């Protein structure tokens, strides 16, 4: 195993963005940027042993700071996904967060994704980054520090360990917003990828894709991926929880018990043989297929433009807007001076 550091470029305020690339003995690698503690590249072999980059993204850091380009590979915090009406209550106190999309908060307002993190530690196989957020920044309570440790194994697993400390009771819902295309082919969308999600229920949403607090059965709906099938098989079928033309952007309620580390989803590209298995100890996973991205004109790396349905995000998380549904949804507050931890693994194999 080895790790190398290079300069990735600068963002608008002339701040340097560094890139840390971890490579294992077989030549698989992951590149982590200090901007948004983000995944910039993952190179893993196909069934013939040929490495290919299986995440979308950009060759210049400034593109990552544009929210219209979809938070490619970035860590999302303090609270991923949506917060209805940009507000929530903790112990009787109401807090107001940025309404950066419509009337709601999306991805905590974006600060954690679009700023440079500190590098705390590196080893031959890992890099640990941290981000401090002062009390009431973006409306969230607590002097708050999030750390994210990325470890690449010899078995081509990328392990992501999140830890949070706060001096006040607060909320946290960290995730990584990588978009996967296991073909590594710039001409292919993800509609031919096969997908399985280990869930029997989803969170109902309204016309703005905000959760209502109701959990509904997946069986018999176009959202059902309990048996592996092509993402494109039903993506355009009309359904109450899907916006016409956008396709999947939905939270699945995983079968694992609270805190249990278990398989959440399997993504497979038949032509290359590459398979991604997602494991997590969180209760939900957001399936998003890039339906809000432009159909043309966006930049991208050599493995393709960051455009409509070119990648699939599998975001491990607490359910969207859990802060406003603590009675209906599984959720844990961050208690004062008690470390909150969660782990997700992306396991890559080839068949």
mmCIF file of C-alpha atoms in Angstrom:
data_model
loop_
_atom_site.group_PDB
_atom_site.id
_atom_site.type_symbol
_atom_site.label_atom_id
_atom_site.label_comp_id
_atom_site.label_asym_id
_atom_site.label_seq_id
_atom_site.Cartn_x
_atom_site.Cartn_y
_atom_site.Cartn_z
ATOM 1 C CA UNK A 1 0.000 0.000 0.000
ATOM 2 C CA UNK A 2 1.108 3.577 -0.619
ATOM 3 C CA UNK A 3 -0.251 7.118 -0.438
ATOM 4 C CA UNK A 4 0.814 10.128 -2.492
ATOM 5 C CA UNK A 5 -0.102 13.795 -2.184
ATOM 6 C CA UNK A 6 -0.469 16.246 -5.063
ATOM 7 C CA UNK A 7 -1.928 19.686 -5.682
ATOM 8 C CA UNK A 8 -5.343 19.434 -7.326
ATOM 9 C CA UNK A 9 -5.743 23.187 -7.922
ATOM 10 C CA UNK A 10 -7.348 26.202 -6.284
ATOM 11 C CA UNK A 11 -10.876 27.342 -5.567
ATOM 12 C CA UNK A 12 -12.208 30.885 -5.858
ATOM 13 C CA UNK A 13 -10.652 32.353 -2.716
ATOM 14 C CA UNK A 14 -7.200 31.166 -3.876
ATOM 15 C CA UNK A 15 -7.263 28.258 -1.440
ATOM 16 C CA UNK A 16 -5.212 25.208 -2.412
ATOM 17 C CA UNK A 17 -7.008 21.893 -2.811
ATOM 18 C CA UNK A 18 -4.861 18.819 -2.208
ATOM 19 C CA UNK A 19 -5.376 15.325 -3.560
ATOM 20 C CA UNK A 20 -4.387 12.175 -1.635
ATOM 21 C CA UNK A 21 -4.219 8.977 -3.686
ATOM 22 C CA UNK A 22 -4.094 5.614 -1.932
ATOM 23 C CA UNK A 23 -2.963 2.659 -4.062
ATOM 24 C CA UNK A 24 -3.009 -0.983 -3.004
ATOM 25 C CA UNK A 25 -0.725 -3.812 -4.094
ATOM 26 C CA UNK A 26 -2.938 -4.821 -7.035
ATOM 27 C CA UNK A 27 -3.012 -1.269 -8.437
ATOM 28 C CA UNK A 28 -6.524 -0.278 -7.391
ATOM 29 C CA UNK A 29 -6.659 3.268 -6.044
ATOM 30 C CA UNK A 30 -8.834 5.950 -4.522
ATOM 31 C CA UNK A 31 -8.196 9.699 -4.704
ATOM 32 C CA UNK A 32 -9.533 11.917 -1.908
ATOM 33 C CA UNK A 33 -9.571 15.707 -2.208
ATOM 34 C CA UNK A 34 -9.495 18.148 0.689
ATOM 35 C CA UNK A 35 -12.394 20.082 -0.870
ATOM 36 C CA UNK A 36 -15.479 18.679 0.808
ATOM 37 C CA UNK A 37 -13.401 15.670 1.946
ATOM 38 C CA UNK A 38 -14.559 14.288 -1.389
ATOM 39 C CA UNK A 39 -13.925 11.161 -3.438
ATOM 40 C CA UNK A 40 -12.386 12.397 -6.706
ATOM 41 C CA UNK A 41 -11.656 8.990 -8.284
ATOM 42 C CA UNK A 42 -11.928 5.266 -7.604
ATOM 43 C CA UNK A 43 -9.997 2.997 -9.966
ATOM 44 C CA UNK A 44 -10.865 -0.686 -9.649
ATOM 45 C CA UNK A 45 -10.456 -3.664 -12.021
ATOM 46 C CA UNK A 46 -13.009 -5.221 -14.326
ATOM 47 C CA UNK A 47 -13.250 -8.997 -14.846
ATOM 48 C CA UNK A 48 -10.159 -8.859 -17.097
ATOM 49 C CA UNK A 49 -8.105 -6.994 -14.515
ATOM 50 C CA UNK A 50 -8.262 -3.626 -16.295
ATOM 51 C CA UNK A 51 -8.644 -0.693 -13.923
ATOM 52 C CA UNK A 52 -11.267 1.950 -14.619
ATOM 53 C CA UNK A 53 -12.518 5.027 -12.783
ATOM 54 C CA UNK A 54 -16.001 4.216 -11.486
ATOM 55 C CA UNK A 55 -17.077 7.559 -9.967
ATOM 56 C CA UNK A 56 -18.107 10.689 -11.816
ATOM 57 C CA UNK A 57 -16.398 13.995 -11.172
ATOM 58 C CA UNK A 58 -14.111 16.657 -12.541
ATOM 59 C CA UNK A 59 -10.477 17.384 -13.309
ATOM 60 C CA UNK A 60 -10.661 20.859 -11.743
ATOM 61 C CA UNK A 61 -11.741 21.545 -8.147
ATOM 62 C CA UNK A 62 -13.800 24.646 -8.957
ATOM 63 C CA UNK A 63 -16.457 22.544 -10.692
ATOM 64 C CA UNK A 64 -17.111 20.690 -7.425
ATOM 65 C CA UNK A 65 -18.297 23.903 -5.745
ATOM 66 C CA UNK A 66 -21.265 24.323 -8.108
ATOM 67 C CA UNK A 67 -24.365 22.789 -6.440
ATOM 68 C CA UNK A 68 -26.049 22.473 -9.852
ATOM 69 C CA UNK A 69 -23.399 19.844 -10.688
ATOM 70 C CA UNK A 70 -24.705 17.536 -7.989
ATOM 71 C CA UNK A 71 -22.253 17.383 -5.044
ATOM 72 C CA UNK A 72 -20.079 14.882 -6.942
ATOM 73 C CA UNK A 73 -18.267 12.618 -4.457
ATOM 74 C CA UNK A 74 -18.411 15.187 -1.662
ATOM 75 C CA UNK A 75 -19.111 14.633 2.020
ATOM 76 C CA UNK A 76 -22.415 16.155 3.046
ATOM 77 C CA UNK A 77 -23.035 17.690 6.488
ATOM 78 C CA UNK A 78 -23.995 18.705 9.019
ATOM 79 C CA UNK A 79 -27.264 17.121 7.901
ATOM 80 C CA UNK A 80 -27.611 15.334 4.555
ATOM 81 C CA UNK A 81 -30.764 15.417 2.436
ATOM 82 C CA UNK A 82 -33.769 17.628 3.205
ATOM 83 C CA UNK A 83 -35.040 19.518 6.255
ATOM 84 C CA UNK A 84 -38.635 20.669 5.753
ATOM 85 C CA UNK A 85 -39.242 24.439 6.099
ATOM 86 C CA UNK A 86 -35.544 24.836 7.013
ATOM 87 C CA UNK A 87 -36.229 24.361 10.724
ATOM 88 C CA UNK A 88 -36.293 21.755 13.497
ATOM 89 C CA UNK A 89 -36.700 21.582 17.270
ATOM 90 C CA UNK A 90 -34.350 20.108 19.877
ATOM 91 C CA UNK A 91 -35.556 20.007 23.501
ATOM 92 C CA UNK A 92 -38.116 22.722 22.863
ATOM 93 C CA UNK A 93 -35.752 25.120 21.066
ATOM 94 C CA UNK A 94 -36.439 25.862 17.395
ATOM 95 C CA UNK A 95 -33.461 26.182 15.056
ATOM 96 C CA UNK A 96 -33.518 27.707 11.574
ATOM 97 C CA UNK A 97 -31.203 26.446 8.816
ATOM 98 C CA UNK A 98 -30.472 27.766 5.300
ATOM 99 C CA UNK A 99 -33.350 27.459 2.823
ATOM 100 C CA UNK A 100 -30.929 26.821 -0.024
ATOM 101 C CA UNK A 101 -33.453 24.916 -2.132
ATOM 102 C CA UNK A 102 -37.069 25.962 -2.344
ATOM 103 C CA UNK A 103 -38.377 26.450 1.178
ATOM 104 C CA UNK A 104 -36.203 23.718 2.662
ATOM 105 C CA UNK A 105 -32.604 22.997 3.580
ATOM 106 C CA UNK A 106 -30.710 20.645 1.290
ATOM 107 C CA UNK A 107 -27.503 18.953 2.488
ATOM 108 C CA UNK A 108 -27.107 21.240 5.489
ATOM 109 C CA UNK A 109 -26.812 24.279 3.243
ATOM 110 C CA UNK A 110 -23.740 22.952 1.434
ATOM 111 C CA UNK A 111 -21.004 24.425 3.619
ATOM 112 C CA UNK A 112 -19.368 21.102 4.486
ATOM 113 C CA UNK A 113 -19.232 20.113 0.822
ATOM 114 C CA UNK A 114 -17.929 23.343 -0.680
ATOM 115 C CA UNK A 115 -15.092 24.242 1.704
ATOM 116 C CA UNK A 116 -11.621 22.797 2.258
ATOM 117 C CA UNK A 117 -11.144 20.385 5.162
ATOM 118 C CA UNK A 118 -8.059 19.865 7.325
ATOM 119 C CA UNK A 119 -5.997 16.692 6.932
ATOM 120 C CA UNK A 120 -5.497 15.204 10.389
ATOM 121 C CA UNK A 121 -3.577 12.031 9.617
ATOM 122 C CA UNK A 122 -2.372 9.832 6.797
ATOM 123 C CA UNK A 123 -1.080 6.267 6.712
ATOM 124 C CA UNK A 124 -0.080 4.042 3.797
ATOM 125 C CA UNK A 125 -3.722 3.004 3.400
ATOM 126 C CA UNK A 126 -5.807 5.838 4.858
ATOM 127 C CA UNK A 127 -6.418 9.565 5.113
ATOM 128 C CA UNK A 128 -8.390 11.297 7.872
ATOM 129 C CA UNK A 129 -9.911 14.740 7.327
ATOM 130 C CA UNK A 130 -11.755 17.031 9.734
ATOM 131 C CA UNK A 131 -14.092 20.012 9.626
ATOM 132 C CA UNK A 132 -14.975 22.324 12.539
ATOM 133 C CA UNK A 133 -18.269 24.200 12.578
ATOM 134 C CA UNK A 134 -18.882 26.751 15.354
ATOM 135 C CA UNK A 135 -22.047 26.900 17.430
ATOM 136 C CA UNK A 136 -25.032 28.188 15.405
ATOM 137 C CA UNK A 137 -23.184 28.209 12.087
ATOM 138 C CA UNK A 138 -25.938 27.826 9.468
ATOM 139 C CA UNK A 139 -28.372 27.649 12.383
ATOM 140 C CA UNK A 140 -27.174 24.334 13.833
ATOM 141 C CA UNK A 141 -26.451 24.127 17.576
ATOM 142 C CA UNK A 142 -23.105 23.101 19.043
ATOM 143 C CA UNK A 143 -19.418 23.606 18.461
ATOM 144 C CA UNK A 144 -19.229 20.677 16.106
ATOM 145 C CA UNK A 145 -16.333 18.699 14.648
ATOM 146 C CA UNK A 146 -16.765 16.022 12.007
ATOM 147 C CA UNK A 147 -13.962 13.647 11.045
ATOM 148 C CA UNK A 148 -13.990 11.338 8.044
ATOM 149 C CA UNK A 149 -11.459 8.527 7.647
ATOM 150 C CA UNK A 150 -11.079 6.818 4.268
ATOM 151 C CA UNK A 151 -9.282 3.460 4.197
ATOM 152 C CA UNK A 152 -8.561 1.397 1.083
ATOM 153 C CA UNK A 153 -7.947 -2.314 1.670
ATOM 154 C CA UNK A 154 -6.066 -4.882 -0.381
ATOM 155 C CA UNK A 155 -9.471 -6.450 -1.146
ATOM 156 C CA UNK A 156 -10.617 -3.240 -2.922
ATOM 157 C CA UNK A 157 -12.930 -2.081 -0.159
ATOM 158 C CA UNK A 158 -13.226 1.627 0.556
ATOM 159 C CA UNK A 159 -14.185 2.040 4.213
ATOM 160 C CA UNK A 160 -15.595 5.416 5.306
ATOM 161 C CA UNK A 161 -15.688 6.109 9.049
ATOM 162 C CA UNK A 162 -17.509 9.235 10.218
ATOM 163 C CA UNK A 163 -17.174 10.609 13.745
ATOM 164 C CA UNK A 164 -18.836 13.666 15.274
ATOM 165 C CA UNK A 165 -18.280 15.563 18.524
ATOM 166 C CA UNK A 166 -20.344 18.494 19.792
ATOM 167 C CA UNK A 167 -20.511 20.433 23.056
ATOM 168 C CA UNK A 168 -24.316 20.774 22.739
ATOM 169 C CA UNK A 169 -27.085 18.363 21.894
ATOM 170 C CA UNK A 170 -27.422 18.563 18.127
ATOM 171 C CA UNK A 171 -28.142 16.654 14.930
ATOM 172 C CA UNK A 172 -25.898 14.981 12.369
ATOM 173 C CA UNK A 173 -26.548 12.993 9.210
ATOM 174 C CA UNK A 174 -23.278 12.585 7.284
ATOM 175 C CA UNK A 175 -23.034 10.850 3.932
ATOM 176 C CA UNK A 176 -20.911 10.737 0.802
ATOM 177 C CA UNK A 177 -22.475 11.869 -2.469
ATOM 178 C CA UNK A 178 -20.444 9.787 -4.958
ATOM 179 C CA UNK A 179 -22.104 8.872 -8.247
ATOM 180 C CA UNK A 180 -21.102 5.442 -9.531
ATOM 181 C CA UNK A 181 -20.860 4.196 -13.089
ATOM 182 C CA UNK A 182 -19.189 0.796 -12.915
ATOM 183 C CA UNK A 183 -18.698 0.600 -16.690
ATOM 184 C CA UNK A 184 -16.083 3.420 -16.582
ATOM 185 C CA UNK A 185 -17.332 4.059 -20.122
ATOM 186 C CA UNK A 186 -17.959 7.748 -20.971
ATOM 187 C CA UNK A 187 -20.766 6.819 -23.378
ATOM 188 C CA UNK A 188 -22.886 4.813 -20.939
ATOM 189 C CA UNK A 189 -25.614 5.805 -18.537
ATOM 190 C CA UNK A 190 -26.529 3.760 -15.483
ATOM 191 C CA UNK A 191 -29.834 2.517 -16.869
ATOM 192 C CA UNK A 192 -28.320 -0.880 -17.790
ATOM 193 C CA UNK A 193 -26.732 -1.371 -14.367
ATOM 194 C CA UNK A 194 -28.387 -4.028 -12.205
ATOM 195 C CA UNK A 195 -29.385 -2.987 -8.694
ATOM 196 C CA UNK A 196 -30.654 -4.626 -5.519
ATOM 197 C CA UNK A 197 -31.603 -2.740 -2.352
ATOM 198 C CA UNK A 198 -32.286 -4.638 0.867
ATOM 199 C CA UNK A 199 -35.443 -2.789 1.839
ATOM 200 C CA UNK A 200 -39.169 -3.477 2.064
ATOM 201 C CA UNK A 201 -40.358 0.096 2.686
ATOM 202 C CA UNK A 202 -39.665 3.640 1.525
ATOM 203 C CA UNK A 203 -40.392 7.075 2.936
ATOM 204 C CA UNK A 204 -43.417 8.662 1.287
ATOM 205 C CA UNK A 205 -42.890 12.151 -0.141
ATOM 206 C CA UNK A 206 -45.031 15.057 -1.262
ATOM 207 C CA UNK A 207 -44.870 16.977 -4.547
ATOM 208 C CA UNK A 208 -41.617 18.639 -3.418
ATOM 209 C CA UNK A 209 -40.024 15.275 -2.529
ATOM 210 C CA UNK A 210 -40.183 16.099 1.170
ATOM 211 C CA UNK A 211 -40.940 13.212 3.501
ATOM 212 C CA UNK A 212 -44.413 13.062 5.037
ATOM 213 C CA UNK A 213 -43.602 10.765 7.963
ATOM 214 C CA UNK A 214 -45.353 7.789 6.362
ATOM 215 C CA UNK A 215 -43.534 4.553 5.479
ATOM 216 C CA UNK A 216 -45.017 2.566 2.588
ATOM 217 C CA UNK A 217 -44.422 -0.895 1.174
ATOM 218 C CA UNK A 218 -42.171 -1.218 -1.871
ATOM 219 C CA UNK A 219 -43.620 -4.509 -3.106
ATOM 220 C CA UNK A 220 -45.437 -4.120 -6.405
ATOM 221 C CA UNK A 221 -44.230 -0.555 -7.020
ATOM 222 C CA UNK A 222 -41.705 0.764 -9.556
ATOM 223 C CA UNK A 223 -39.429 1.576 -6.604
ATOM 224 C CA UNK A 224 -38.990 -2.077 -5.627
ATOM 225 C CA UNK A 225 -35.381 -3.307 -5.959
ATOM 226 C CA UNK A 226 -35.687 -6.199 -3.499
ATOM 227 C CA UNK A 227 -34.833 -8.453 -6.459
ATOM 228 C CA UNK A 228 -31.932 -7.361 -8.664
ATOM 229 C CA UNK A 229 -32.968 -5.831 -11.996
ATOM 230 C CA UNK A 230 -31.973 -3.082 -14.423
ATOM 231 C CA UNK A 231 -32.233 0.467 -13.120
ATOM 232 C CA UNK A 232 -33.796 1.465 -16.436
ATOM 233 C CA UNK A 233 -36.563 -1.141 -16.337
ATOM 234 C CA UNK A 234 -39.094 1.056 -14.520
ATOM 235 C CA UNK A 235 -37.346 4.415 -14.050
ATOM 236 C CA UNK A 236 -39.795 6.331 -16.241
ATOM 237 C CA UNK A 237 -42.995 4.760 -14.935
ATOM 238 C CA UNK A 238 -45.361 7.246 -13.267
ATOM 239 C CA UNK A 239 -45.508 6.979 -9.493
ATOM 240 C CA UNK A 240 -46.623 9.290 -6.696
ATOM 241 C CA UNK A 241 -43.183 9.468 -5.062
ATOM 242 C CA UNK A 242 -41.267 10.163 -8.289
ATOM 243 C CA UNK A 243 -41.220 13.412 -10.257
ATOM 244 C CA UNK A 244 -41.955 12.853 -13.938
ATOM 245 C CA UNK A 245 -38.804 12.789 -16.045
ATOM 246 C CA UNK A 246 -36.446 12.797 -13.059
ATOM 247 C CA UNK A 247 -36.547 9.138 -12.049
ATOM 248 C CA UNK A 248 -35.370 7.757 -8.746
ATOM 249 C CA UNK A 249 -34.569 10.171 -5.923
ATOM 250 C CA UNK A 250 -35.962 8.223 -2.984
ATOM 251 C CA UNK A 251 -35.043 7.005 0.461
ATOM 252 C CA UNK A 252 -35.192 3.255 1.167
ATOM 253 C CA UNK A 253 -35.745 1.949 4.700
ATOM 254 C CA UNK A 254 -33.126 -0.750 5.121
ATOM 255 C CA UNK A 255 -33.867 -4.063 6.805
ATOM 256 C CA UNK A 256 -30.912 -3.936 9.199
ATOM 257 C CA UNK A 257 -31.668 -3.352 12.864
ATOM 258 C CA UNK A 258 -30.643 0.051 14.312
ATOM 259 C CA UNK A 259 -26.861 0.194 14.519
ATOM 260 C CA UNK A 260 -26.376 -3.190 12.811
ATOM 261 C CA UNK A 261 -23.657 -3.206 10.134
ATOM 262 C CA UNK A 262 -25.191 -5.006 7.171
ATOM 263 C CA UNK A 263 -25.422 -5.180 3.400
ATOM 264 C CA UNK A 264 -27.600 -2.359 2.060
ATOM 265 C CA UNK A 265 -27.349 -2.555 -1.731
ATOM 266 C CA UNK A 266 -25.623 -4.287 -4.649
ATOM 267 C CA UNK A 267 -24.841 -2.574 -7.961
ATOM 268 C CA UNK A 268 -23.578 -4.611 -10.930
ATOM 269 C CA UNK A 269 -22.434 -3.860 -14.476
ATOM 270 C CA UNK A 270 -22.732 -7.010 -16.575
ATOM 271 C CA UNK A 271 -20.393 -5.965 -19.378
ATOM 272 C CA UNK A 272 -17.379 -5.053 -17.225
ATOM 273 C CA UNK A 273 -18.188 -7.542 -14.458
ATOM 274 C CA UNK A 274 -17.641 -4.889 -11.803
ATOM 275 C CA UNK A 275 -19.811 -5.196 -8.703
ATOM 276 C CA UNK A 276 -20.258 -2.722 -5.849
ATOM 277 C CA UNK A 277 -21.697 -3.901 -2.534
ATOM 278 C CA UNK A 278 -22.654 -1.187 -0.044
ATOM 279 C CA UNK A 279 -22.571 -1.924 3.689
ATOM 280 C CA UNK A 280 -23.679 0.458 6.431
ATOM 281 C CA UNK A 281 -24.915 0.725 10.017
ATOM 282 C CA UNK A 282 -27.371 3.496 9.110
ATOM 283 C CA UNK A 283 -31.106 2.832 8.597
ATOM 284 C CA UNK A 284 -31.587 4.373 5.159
ATOM 285 C CA UNK A 285 -30.106 4.732 1.694
ATOM 286 C CA UNK A 286 -31.025 7.377 -0.872
ATOM 287 C CA UNK A 287 -31.172 6.152 -4.464
ATOM 288 C CA UNK A 288 -30.551 9.029 -6.874
ATOM 289 C CA UNK A 289 -29.845 8.618 -10.584
ATOM 290 C CA UNK A 290 -28.882 12.166 -11.529
ATOM 291 C CA UNK A 291 -32.277 13.105 -12.891
ATOM 292 C CA UNK A 292 -31.811 16.771 -11.985
ATOM 293 C CA UNK A 293 -28.494 17.090 -13.865
ATOM 294 C CA UNK A 294 -28.362 18.780 -17.266
ATOM 295 C CA UNK A 295 -28.665 16.466 -20.255
ATOM 296 C CA UNK A 296 -25.698 18.111 -21.981
ATOM 297 C CA UNK A 297 -23.107 20.837 -21.513
ATOM 298 C CA UNK A 298 -21.687 19.846 -18.130
ATOM 299 C CA UNK A 299 -17.964 19.111 -17.662
ATOM 300 C CA UNK A 300 -16.531 15.801 -16.503
ATOM 301 C CA UNK A 301 -13.453 13.573 -16.292
ATOM 302 C CA UNK A 302 -12.179 11.181 -18.941
ATOM 303 C CA UNK A 303 -14.782 8.607 -17.832
ATOM 304 C CA UNK A 304 -17.563 10.904 -18.961
ATOM 305 C CA UNK A 305 -19.554 14.068 -18.509
ATOM 306 C CA UNK A 306 -21.508 14.703 -15.334
ATOM 307 C CA UNK A 307 -24.907 14.647 -16.983
ATOM 308 C CA UNK A 308 -28.410 13.192 -16.713
ATOM 309 C CA UNK A 309 -28.447 9.540 -15.533
ATOM 310 C CA UNK A 310 -24.726 9.007 -16.043
ATOM 311 C CA UNK A 311 -24.221 7.929 -12.454
ATOM 312 C CA UNK A 312 -26.121 6.512 -9.510
ATOM 313 C CA UNK A 313 -25.710 7.774 -5.949
ATOM 314 C CA UNK A 314 -26.302 5.379 -3.060
ATOM 315 C CA UNK A 315 -26.243 7.675 -0.043
ATOM 316 C CA UNK A 316 -26.283 5.895 3.324
ATOM 317 C CA UNK A 317 -28.140 8.056 5.837
ATOM 318 C CA UNK A 318 -30.783 8.632 8.443
ATOM 319 C CA UNK A 319 -34.096 9.137 6.671
ATOM 320 C CA UNK A 320 -34.621 12.603 5.117
ATOM 321 C CA UNK A 321 -36.028 15.198 7.528
ATOM 322 C CA UNK A 322 -35.578 12.785 10.443
ATOM 323 C CA UNK A 323 -35.101 15.819 12.690
ATOM 324 C CA UNK A 324 -38.813 16.562 12.225
ATOM 325 C CA UNK A 325 -39.989 12.938 12.482
ATOM 326 C CA UNK A 326 -38.144 11.600 15.514
ATOM 327 C CA UNK A 327 -41.235 9.699 16.657
ATOM 328 C CA UNK A 328 -41.803 7.944 13.310
ATOM 329 C CA UNK A 329 -38.231 7.462 12.015
ATOM 330 C CA UNK A 330 -35.145 5.802 13.525
ATOM 331 C CA UNK A 331 -32.870 8.625 14.624
ATOM 332 C CA UNK A 332 -30.095 9.398 17.108
ATOM 333 C CA UNK A 333 -29.199 12.838 18.419
ATOM 334 C CA UNK A 334 -25.575 13.783 18.978
ATOM 335 C CA UNK A 335 -25.354 14.140 22.740
ATOM 336 C CA UNK A 336 -22.990 16.679 24.344
ATOM 337 C CA UNK A 337 -19.363 15.509 24.463
ATOM 338 C CA UNK A 338 -20.324 11.981 23.362
ATOM 339 C CA UNK A 339 -18.771 10.795 20.113
ATOM 340 C CA UNK A 340 -21.241 9.791 17.418
ATOM 341 C CA UNK A 341 -19.882 7.290 14.876
ATOM 342 C CA UNK A 342 -21.122 5.636 11.720
ATOM 343 C CA UNK A 343 -19.453 3.467 9.069
ATOM 344 C CA UNK A 344 -20.131 2.791 5.383
ATOM 345 C CA UNK A 345 -18.153 0.488 3.116
ATOM 346 C CA UNK A 346 -18.031 0.361 -0.675
ATOM 347 C CA UNK A 347 -16.820 -3.154 -1.557
ATOM 348 C CA UNK A 348 -15.666 -3.641 -5.147
ATOM 349 C CA UNK A 349 -15.325 -7.024 -6.814
ATOM 350 C CA UNK A 350 -15.386 -8.343 -10.379
ATOM 351 C CA UNK A 351 -17.258 -11.363 -11.745
#
